[in-house]
Amino acid sequence: IAKAAARAGFDEIQFDYVRFPSDGPIESAVFPGKTAEPPGWTVTRFVQYASKQLKPLGVRVSVDLFGLSATRDLGVGQVPGRLAKYVDAVYPMVYPSHYNPGEFNLPDPSAVPGRTVSHSLRDFRNALVGRKAMLIPWLEDFSLTSDHRPPEEVQAQIDAVRRHNAKGFLLWNPSGVY
């Protein structure tokens, strides 16, 4: 599918949720062909293979990763520094509402979106040292408790991105209202 998209003229193939499952009754899931290979190597091997297939077609290849994947092993196979070796960009989803109380020693990470994004980007910067991949975070332009985040909270996230010299940012709102 990615090759067809590249041939159709898309200039970037962004692998969203490139990971092993993390939700639901995963203990009862059956994975045909499962091996003893650690998830972080399996996901990396896939991304390396996909990049090798797509780069000759002239497209950029990128991955979307969980915002905490650079902070600790989440058990889903996302190892940012390893993946960044094979892609042009890493797009961490640093949505403040998705961090648990106490993360980064913040009582309520969602209440301080700029600080939360800053802490996460610091960890991604450290994980990507020596890699060519651009760091371009997804920011939260929504709220789990209302239709959207106030503009000043979105701006605080953007300011954090700029302080960390990321190569831009993307905004996400599941309702498509920005």
Coordinates of N, CA and C in Angstrom, one line a residue:
I1 N 0.8 -1.2 0.0 CA 0.0 0.0 0.0 C 0.9 1.2 0.0
A2 N 1.9 1.2 0.8 CA 2.8 2.4 0.9 C 3.5 2.6 -0.5
K3 N 3.9 1.6 -1.1 CA 4.5 1.7 -2.5 C 3.5 2.3 -3.4
A4 N 2.3 1.9 -3.4 CA 1.3 2.4 -4.3 C 1.1 3.9 -4.0
A5 N 1.0 4.3 -2.8 CA 0.9 5.7 -2.4 C 2.1 6.5 -2.9
A6 N 3.3 6.0 -2.8 CA 4.4 6.7 -3.3 C 4.4 6.8 -4.8
R7 N 4.0 5.8 -5.5 CA 3.9 5.9 -7.0 C 2.8 6.8 -7.4
A8 N 1.7 7.0 -6.5 CA 0.6 7.9 -6.8 C 1.0 9.3 -6.6
G9 N 2.2 9.6 -6.0 CA 2.6 11.0 -5.9 C 2.8 11.5 -4.5
F10 N 2.4 10.7 -3.5 CA 2.6 11.1 -2.1 C 4.1 11.2 -1.8
D11 N 4.5 12.3 -1.1 CA 5.9 12.5 -0.9 C 6.5 12.0 0.4
E12 N 5.5 11.6 1.3 CA 5.9 11.0 2.6 C 5.0 9.9 3.0
I13 N 5.6 8.9 3.5 CA 4.8 7.7 4.0 C 5.1 7.8 5.5
Q14 N 4.0 8.1 6.3 CA 4.1 8.2 7.7 C 3.5 7.0 8.4
F15 N 4.3 6.2 9.0 CA 3.7 5.0 9.7 C 3.2 5.4 11.1
D16 N 1.9 5.4 11.2 CA 1.2 5.8 12.4 C 1.0 4.5 13.3
Y17 N 1.2 4.6 14.5 CA 1.0 3.5 15.5 C 1.9 2.3 15.0
V18 N 3.1 2.5 14.6 CA 4.0 1.4 14.3 C 4.5 0.8 15.6
R19 N 3.7 -0.3 16.0 CA 4.0 -0.8 17.4 C 3.2 -2.1 17.5
F20 N 3.5 -2.8 18.7 CA 2.7 -3.9 19.1 C 1.5 -3.4 19.9
P21 N 0.5 -4.2 20.0 CA -0.7 -3.8 20.7 C -0.4 -3.5 22.2
S22 N -1.2 -2.6 22.7 CA -1.1 -2.2 24.1 C -2.4 -2.1 24.9
D23 N -3.5 -2.2 24.2 CA -4.8 -2.1 24.8 C -5.6 -3.3 24.7
G24 N -6.6 -3.5 25.5 CA -7.5 -4.6 25.5 C -6.8 -5.9 26.1
P25 N -7.5 -7.0 25.9 CA -7.0 -8.3 26.4 C -5.8 -8.9 25.6
I26 N -4.7 -8.2 25.6 CA -3.6 -8.6 24.8 C -3.0 -9.9 25.2
E27 N -3.2 -10.3 26.5 CA -2.6 -11.5 27.0 C -3.3 -12.7 26.3
S28 N -4.5 -12.5 25.8 CA -5.1 -13.6 25.1 C -5.0 -13.6 23.5
A29 N -4.2 -12.6 23.1 CA -4.0 -12.4 21.6 C -3.1 -13.5 21.1
V30 N -3.3 -14.0 19.9 CA -2.5 -15.0 19.3 C -1.8 -14.4 18.1
F31 N -0.5 -14.5 18.1 CA 0.4 -13.9 17.0 C 1.0 -15.1 16.3
P32 N 0.4 -15.5 15.1 CA 1.0 -16.5 14.3 C 2.5 -16.2 13.9
G33 N 3.4 -17.1 14.0 CA 4.8 -16.9 13.6 C 5.6 -16.1 14.7
K34 N 5.0 -16.0 15.9 CA 5.7 -15.3 17.0 C 7.1 -15.9 17.2
T35 N 8.1 -15.0 17.4 CA 9.4 -15.5 17.7 C 9.8 -14.9 19.1
A36 N 11.0 -15.2 19.5 CA 11.6 -14.7 20.8 C 12.2 -13.4 20.6
E37 N 12.2 -12.8 19.3 CA 12.8 -11.5 19.1 C 12.1 -10.5 19.9
P38 N 12.9 -9.6 20.6 CA 12.2 -8.5 21.4 C 11.4 -7.6 20.5
P39 N 10.3 -7.1 21.0 CA 9.5 -6.2 20.1 C 10.2 -5.0 19.5
G40 N 11.1 -4.4 20.3 CA 11.9 -3.3 19.8 C 12.7 -3.6 18.5
W41 N 13.2 -4.8 18.4 CA 13.9 -5.2 17.2 C 13.0 -5.6 16.1
T42 N 11.8 -6.2 16.4 CA 10.9 -6.5 15.4 C 10.3 -5.3 14.7
V43 N 9.9 -4.3 15.4 CA 9.4 -3.0 14.9 C 10.5 -2.3 14.1
T44 N 11.7 -2.3 14.6 CA 12.8 -1.7 13.9 C 13.1 -2.4 12.6
R45 N 13.1 -3.7 12.6 CA 13.3 -4.5 11.4 C 12.3 -4.2 10.3
F46 N 11.0 -4.1 10.7 CA 10.0 -3.7 9.8 C 10.2 -2.3 9.2
V47 N 10.5 -1.3 10.0 CA 10.8 0.0 9.6 C 12.0 0.1 8.6
Q48 N 13.0 -0.7 9.0 CA 14.2 -0.7 8.1 C 13.8 -1.3 6.7
Y49 N 13.0 -2.4 6.7 CA 12.6 -3.0 5.5 C 11.7 -2.1 4.7
A50 N 10.8 -1.4 5.3 CA 9.9 -0.5 4.6 C 10.6 0.7 4.0
S51 N 11.6 1.2 4.8 CA 12.4 2.3 4.3 C 13.2 1.9 3.0
K52 N 13.8 0.7 3.1 CA 14.6 0.2 2.0 C 13.7 0.1 0.7
Q53 N 12.5 -0.3 0.9 CA 11.5 -0.4 -0.2 C 11.1 0.9 -0.8
L54 N 10.9 1.9 0.1 CA 10.3 3.1 -0.2 C 11.3 4.2 -0.7
K55 N 12.4 4.3 -0.1 CA 13.4 5.3 -0.4 C 13.7 5.4 -1.9
P56 N 13.9 4.3 -2.6 CA 14.2 4.4 -4.0 C 13.0 5.0 -4.8
L57 N 11.8 5.1 -4.3 CA 10.7 5.7 -4.9 C 10.6 7.2 -4.7
G58 N 11.6 7.7 -3.9 CA 11.8 9.2 -3.7 C 10.9 9.8 -2.6
V59 N 10.4 8.9 -1.7 CA 9.6 9.5 -0.7 C 10.3 9.5 0.7
R60 N 9.9 10.4 1.5 CA 10.4 10.4 2.9 C 9.6 9.3 3.7
V61 N 10.3 8.8 4.7 CA 9.6 7.8 5.5 C 9.7 8.3 6.9
S62 N 8.6 8.2 7.7 CA 8.5 8.6 9.0 C 7.7 7.7 9.9
V63 N 7.8 7.9 11.2 CA 7.1 7.1 12.2 C 6.4 8.0 13.2
D64 N 5.2 7.7 13.7 CA 4.6 8.3 14.8 C 4.8 7.4 16.0
L65 N 5.2 8.0 17.1 CA 5.6 7.3 18.3 C 4.8 7.8 19.5
F66 N 4.6 7.0 20.5 CA 4.0 7.4 21.7 C 4.9 8.5 22.4
G67 N 4.3 9.4 23.1 CA 5.1 10.5 23.7 C 6.0 10.0 24.8
L68 N 5.8 8.9 25.4 CA 6.6 8.4 26.5 C 7.6 7.4 26.0
S69 N 7.6 7.1 24.7 CA 8.5 6.0 24.2 C 10.0 6.3 24.3
A70 N 10.3 7.6 24.4 CA 11.7 8.0 24.6 C 12.1 8.1 26.1
T71 N 11.1 8.1 26.9 CA 11.3 8.2 28.4 C 11.5 6.8 29.0
R72 N 10.7 5.8 28.5 CA 10.9 4.5 29.1 C 10.3 3.4 28.1
D73 N 10.7 2.2 28.3 CA 10.2 1.1 27.4 C 8.7 0.9 27.8
L74 N 7.8 1.1 26.8 CA 6.4 0.9 27.0 C 5.9 -0.5 26.6
G75 N 6.9 -1.3 26.2 CA 6.5 -2.7 25.9 C 5.8 -2.9 24.5
V76 N 5.9 -1.9 23.7 CA 5.2 -1.9 22.4 C 6.2 -1.9 21.2
G77 N 7.5 -2.0 21.5 CA 8.5 -2.1 20.5 C 8.9 -0.8 19.9
Q78 N 8.6 0.3 20.5 CA 9.0 1.6 20.0 C 10.3 2.1 20.7
V79 N 11.4 2.0 19.9 CA 12.7 2.4 20.5 C 13.2 3.6 19.6
P80 N 12.9 4.8 20.0 CA 13.1 6.0 19.1 C 14.5 6.1 18.5
G81 N 15.5 5.9 19.3 CA 16.9 6.0 18.7 C 17.2 5.0 17.7
R82 N 16.7 3.8 17.9 CA 16.9 2.7 16.9 C 16.1 3.0 15.6
L83 N 14.8 3.4 15.8 CA 14.0 3.7 14.6 C 14.5 4.8 13.8
A84 N 15.0 5.9 14.5 CA 15.5 7.1 13.8 C 16.6 6.8 12.8
K85 N 17.3 5.7 13.0 CA 18.4 5.4 12.1 C 17.8 5.1 10.6
Y86 N 16.6 4.8 10.5 CA 16.0 4.4 9.2 C 14.9 5.3 8.6
V87 N 14.6 6.4 9.3 CA 13.6 7.3 8.9 C 14.1 8.7 8.7
D88 N 13.3 9.5 8.0 CA 13.6 10.9 7.8 C 13.1 11.8 9.0
A89 N 12.0 11.3 9.6 CA 11.4 12.1 10.7 C 10.7 11.2 11.7
V90 N 10.8 11.6 13.0 CA 10.1 11.0 14.1 C 9.1 12.0 14.6
Y91 N 7.8 11.5 14.6 CA 6.7 12.4 15.1 C 6.1 11.8 16.4
P92 N 6.7 12.3 17.5 CA 6.1 11.8 18.8 C 4.8 12.5 19.1
M93 N 3.9 11.7 19.6 CA 2.6 12.2 20.0 C 2.6 12.6 21.4
V94 N 3.0 13.9 21.7 CA 3.2 14.4 23.0 C 2.0 15.1 23.6
Y95 N 0.9 14.4 23.6 CA -0.4 14.9 24.0 C -0.4 15.0 25.6
P96 N -0.4 16.2 26.1 CA -0.4 16.3 27.6 C -1.5 15.5 28.4
S97 N -2.6 15.4 27.8 CA -3.7 14.7 28.5 C -3.5 13.2 28.6
H98 N -2.5 12.7 27.8 CA -2.2 11.3 27.8 C -1.2 10.8 28.8
Y99 N -0.7 11.8 29.6 CA 0.4 11.5 30.6 C -0.3 11.3 32.0
N100 N 0.1 10.3 32.7 CA -0.5 10.1 34.0 C 0.0 11.1 35.1
P101 N -0.8 11.3 36.1 CA -0.4 12.2 37.2 C 1.0 11.7 37.7
G102 N 1.9 12.6 38.0 CA 3.2 12.2 38.5 C 4.3 12.1 37.4
E103 N 3.8 11.9 36.2 CA 4.8 11.8 35.1 C 5.7 13.1 35.0
F104 N 6.9 12.9 34.9 CA 7.9 14.0 34.9 C 7.8 14.8 36.2
N105 N 7.3 14.2 37.3 CA 7.1 14.8 38.6 C 6.1 16.0 38.5
L106 N 5.2 15.9 37.6 CA 4.1 16.9 37.5 C 2.8 16.3 38.0
P107 N 2.2 16.9 39.0 CA 1.0 16.4 39.6 C -0.1 16.2 38.5
D108 N -0.2 17.1 37.6 CA -1.2 17.0 36.5 C -0.6 17.4 35.2
P109 N 0.0 16.5 34.5 CA 0.7 16.9 33.2 C -0.2 17.7 32.2
S110 N -1.5 17.3 32.2 CA -2.4 18.0 31.3 C -2.6 19.5 31.6
A111 N -2.4 19.8 32.9 CA -2.7 21.2 33.4 C -1.5 22.1 33.0
V112 N -0.4 21.6 32.7 CA 0.8 22.3 32.3 C 1.4 21.8 31.0
P113 N 0.6 22.0 29.9 CA 0.9 21.4 28.6 C 2.3 21.8 28.1
G114 N 2.7 23.0 28.3 CA 4.1 23.4 27.8 C 5.2 22.7 28.5
R115 N 5.1 22.6 29.8 CA 6.1 21.8 30.6 C 6.1 20.4 30.2
T116 N 4.9 19.8 30.0 CA 4.8 18.4 29.7 C 5.5 18.1 28.3
V117 N 5.2 18.9 27.3 CA 5.8 18.8 26.0 C 7.3 19.0 26.1
S118 N 7.7 19.9 26.9 CA 9.1 20.2 27.0 C 9.9 19.0 27.6
H119 N 9.3 18.4 28.6 CA 10.0 17.2 29.2 C 10.1 16.1 28.2
S120 N 9.0 15.8 27.5 CA 9.0 14.7 26.5 C 9.9 15.0 25.4
L121 N 10.0 16.2 24.9 CA 10.9 16.5 23.8 C 12.4 16.4 24.2
R122 N 12.6 16.8 25.5 CA 14.0 16.6 26.0 C 14.4 15.1 25.9
D123 N 13.5 14.2 26.3 CA 13.8 12.8 26.3 C 14.0 12.3 24.8
F124 N 13.2 12.9 23.9 CA 13.3 12.5 22.5 C 14.6 13.0 21.9
R125 N 15.0 14.3 22.3 CA 16.3 14.8 21.8 C 17.4 13.9 22.3
N126 N 17.4 13.5 23.5 CA 18.4 12.6 24.0 C 18.5 11.3 23.3
A127 N 17.3 10.8 23.0 CA 17.2 9.5 22.3 C 17.7 9.5 20.9
L128 N 17.6 10.7 20.3 CA 17.9 10.9 18.8 C 19.3 11.4 18.6
V129 N 20.1 11.6 19.6 CA 21.5 12.1 19.5 C 22.2 11.2 18.5
G130 N 22.8 11.9 17.5 CA 23.6 11.2 16.5 C 22.8 10.7 15.3
R131 N 21.5 10.9 15.3 CA 20.6 10.4 14.2 C 20.2 11.6 13.4
K132 N 20.0 11.3 12.1 CA 19.6 12.3 11.1 C 18.1 12.7 11.1
A133 N 17.3 11.8 11.7 CA 15.9 12.0 11.6 C 15.5 13.4 12.3
M134 N 14.5 14.0 11.6 CA 14.0 15.3 12.2 C 13.0 14.9 13.3
L135 N 12.9 15.8 14.3 CA 12.0 15.6 15.4 C 10.9 16.6 15.1
I136 N 9.7 16.1 14.9 CA 8.5 17.0 14.6 C 7.3 16.4 15.4
P137 N 7.0 17.0 16.6 CA 6.0 16.5 17.4 C 4.5 16.8 17.0
W138 N 3.7 15.8 17.3 CA 2.2 16.1 17.3 C 1.8 16.8 18.6
L139 N 1.1 17.8 18.5 CA 0.7 18.6 19.7 C -0.8 18.4 19.8
E140 N -1.3 18.7 21.0 CA -2.7 18.5 21.4 C -3.5 19.7 21.2
D141 N -4.4 19.7 20.2 CA -5.4 20.8 20.0 C -6.8 20.3 20.3
F142 N -6.9 19.5 21.4 CA -8.2 19.0 21.9 C -8.1 18.9 23.4
S143 N -9.2 18.6 24.0 CA -9.3 18.3 25.4 C -10.1 17.1 25.6
L144 N -9.8 16.4 26.6 CA -10.6 15.2 26.9 C -11.8 15.6 27.7
T145 N -11.9 16.9 28.2 CA -13.0 17.3 29.0 C -13.9 18.4 28.3
S146 N -13.4 18.9 27.1 CA -14.2 19.9 26.4 C -13.8 19.8 24.9
D147 N -14.4 20.7 24.1 CA -14.2 20.6 22.7 C -12.8 20.8 22.2
H148 N -12.1 21.8 22.9 CA -10.7 22.1 22.5 C -9.9 22.7 23.6
R149 N -8.6 22.7 23.5 CA -7.8 23.4 24.4 C -7.8 24.9 24.2
P150 N -7.7 25.7 25.2 CA -7.7 27.1 25.0 C -6.4 27.5 24.2
P151 N -6.5 28.5 23.4 CA -5.4 28.9 22.5 C -4.1 29.1 23.3
E152 N -4.1 29.6 24.5 CA -2.9 29.8 25.3 C -2.2 28.5 25.6
E153 N -3.0 27.5 25.8 CA -2.4 26.1 26.1 C -1.8 25.5 24.9
V154 N -2.4 25.7 23.7 CA -1.8 25.3 22.5 C -0.5 26.0 22.2
Q155 N -0.6 27.3 22.5 CA 0.6 28.2 22.3 C 1.8 27.7 23.2
A156 N 1.4 27.3 24.4 CA 2.5 26.9 25.4 C 3.2 25.6 24.8
Q157 N 2.4 24.8 24.1 CA 3.0 23.6 23.5 C 3.9 24.0 22.4
I158 N 3.5 24.9 21.5 CA 4.2 25.4 20.4 C 5.5 26.1 20.9
D159 N 5.4 26.9 21.9 CA 6.6 27.5 22.5 C 7.6 26.5 23.0
A160 N 7.2 25.4 23.6 CA 8.1 24.3 24.0 C 8.8 23.7 22.8
V161 N 8.0 23.5 21.7 CA 8.6 22.9 20.5 C 9.8 23.8 20.0
R162 N 9.5 25.1 20.0 CA 10.5 26.1 19.5 C 11.7 26.1 20.4
R163 N 11.5 26.0 21.7 CA 12.7 26.0 22.6 C 13.6 24.8 22.4
H164 N 13.0 23.7 21.9 CA 13.7 22.5 21.7 C 14.2 22.3 20.2
N165 N 14.0 23.4 19.5 CA 14.5 23.4 18.1 C 14.1 22.3 17.2
A166 N 12.8 21.9 17.4 CA 12.2 20.9 16.6 C 12.0 21.5 15.2
K167 N 11.8 20.6 14.2 CA 11.7 21.0 12.8 C 10.3 21.4 12.4
G168 N 9.5 21.8 13.4 CA 8.1 22.1 13.2 C 7.2 21.3 14.1
F169 N 5.9 21.3 13.9 CA 5.0 20.6 14.7 C 3.7 20.3 13.9
L170 N 2.9 19.4 14.4 CA 1.6 19.1 13.8 C 0.6 19.2 14.9
L171 N -0.6 19.7 14.6 CA -1.7 19.7 15.6 C -2.7 18.6 15.3
W172 N -3.2 18.1 16.4 CA -4.2 17.0 16.3 C -5.4 17.4 17.1
N173 N -6.6 17.2 16.4 CA -7.9 17.4 17.0 C -8.7 16.3 16.4
P174 N -9.1 15.3 17.2 CA -9.9 14.2 16.6 C -11.2 14.6 16.0
S175 N -11.7 15.7 16.4 CA -13.0 16.2 15.8 C -12.7 17.0 14.5
G176 N -11.5 17.3 14.2 CA -11.2 18.1 13.0 C -11.5 19.6 13.2
V177 N -11.6 20.0 14.4 CA -12.0 21.4 14.7 C -10.7 22.1 15.3
Y178 N -10.2 23.0 14.6 CA -8.9 23.7 15.0 C -9.2 25.2 15.3

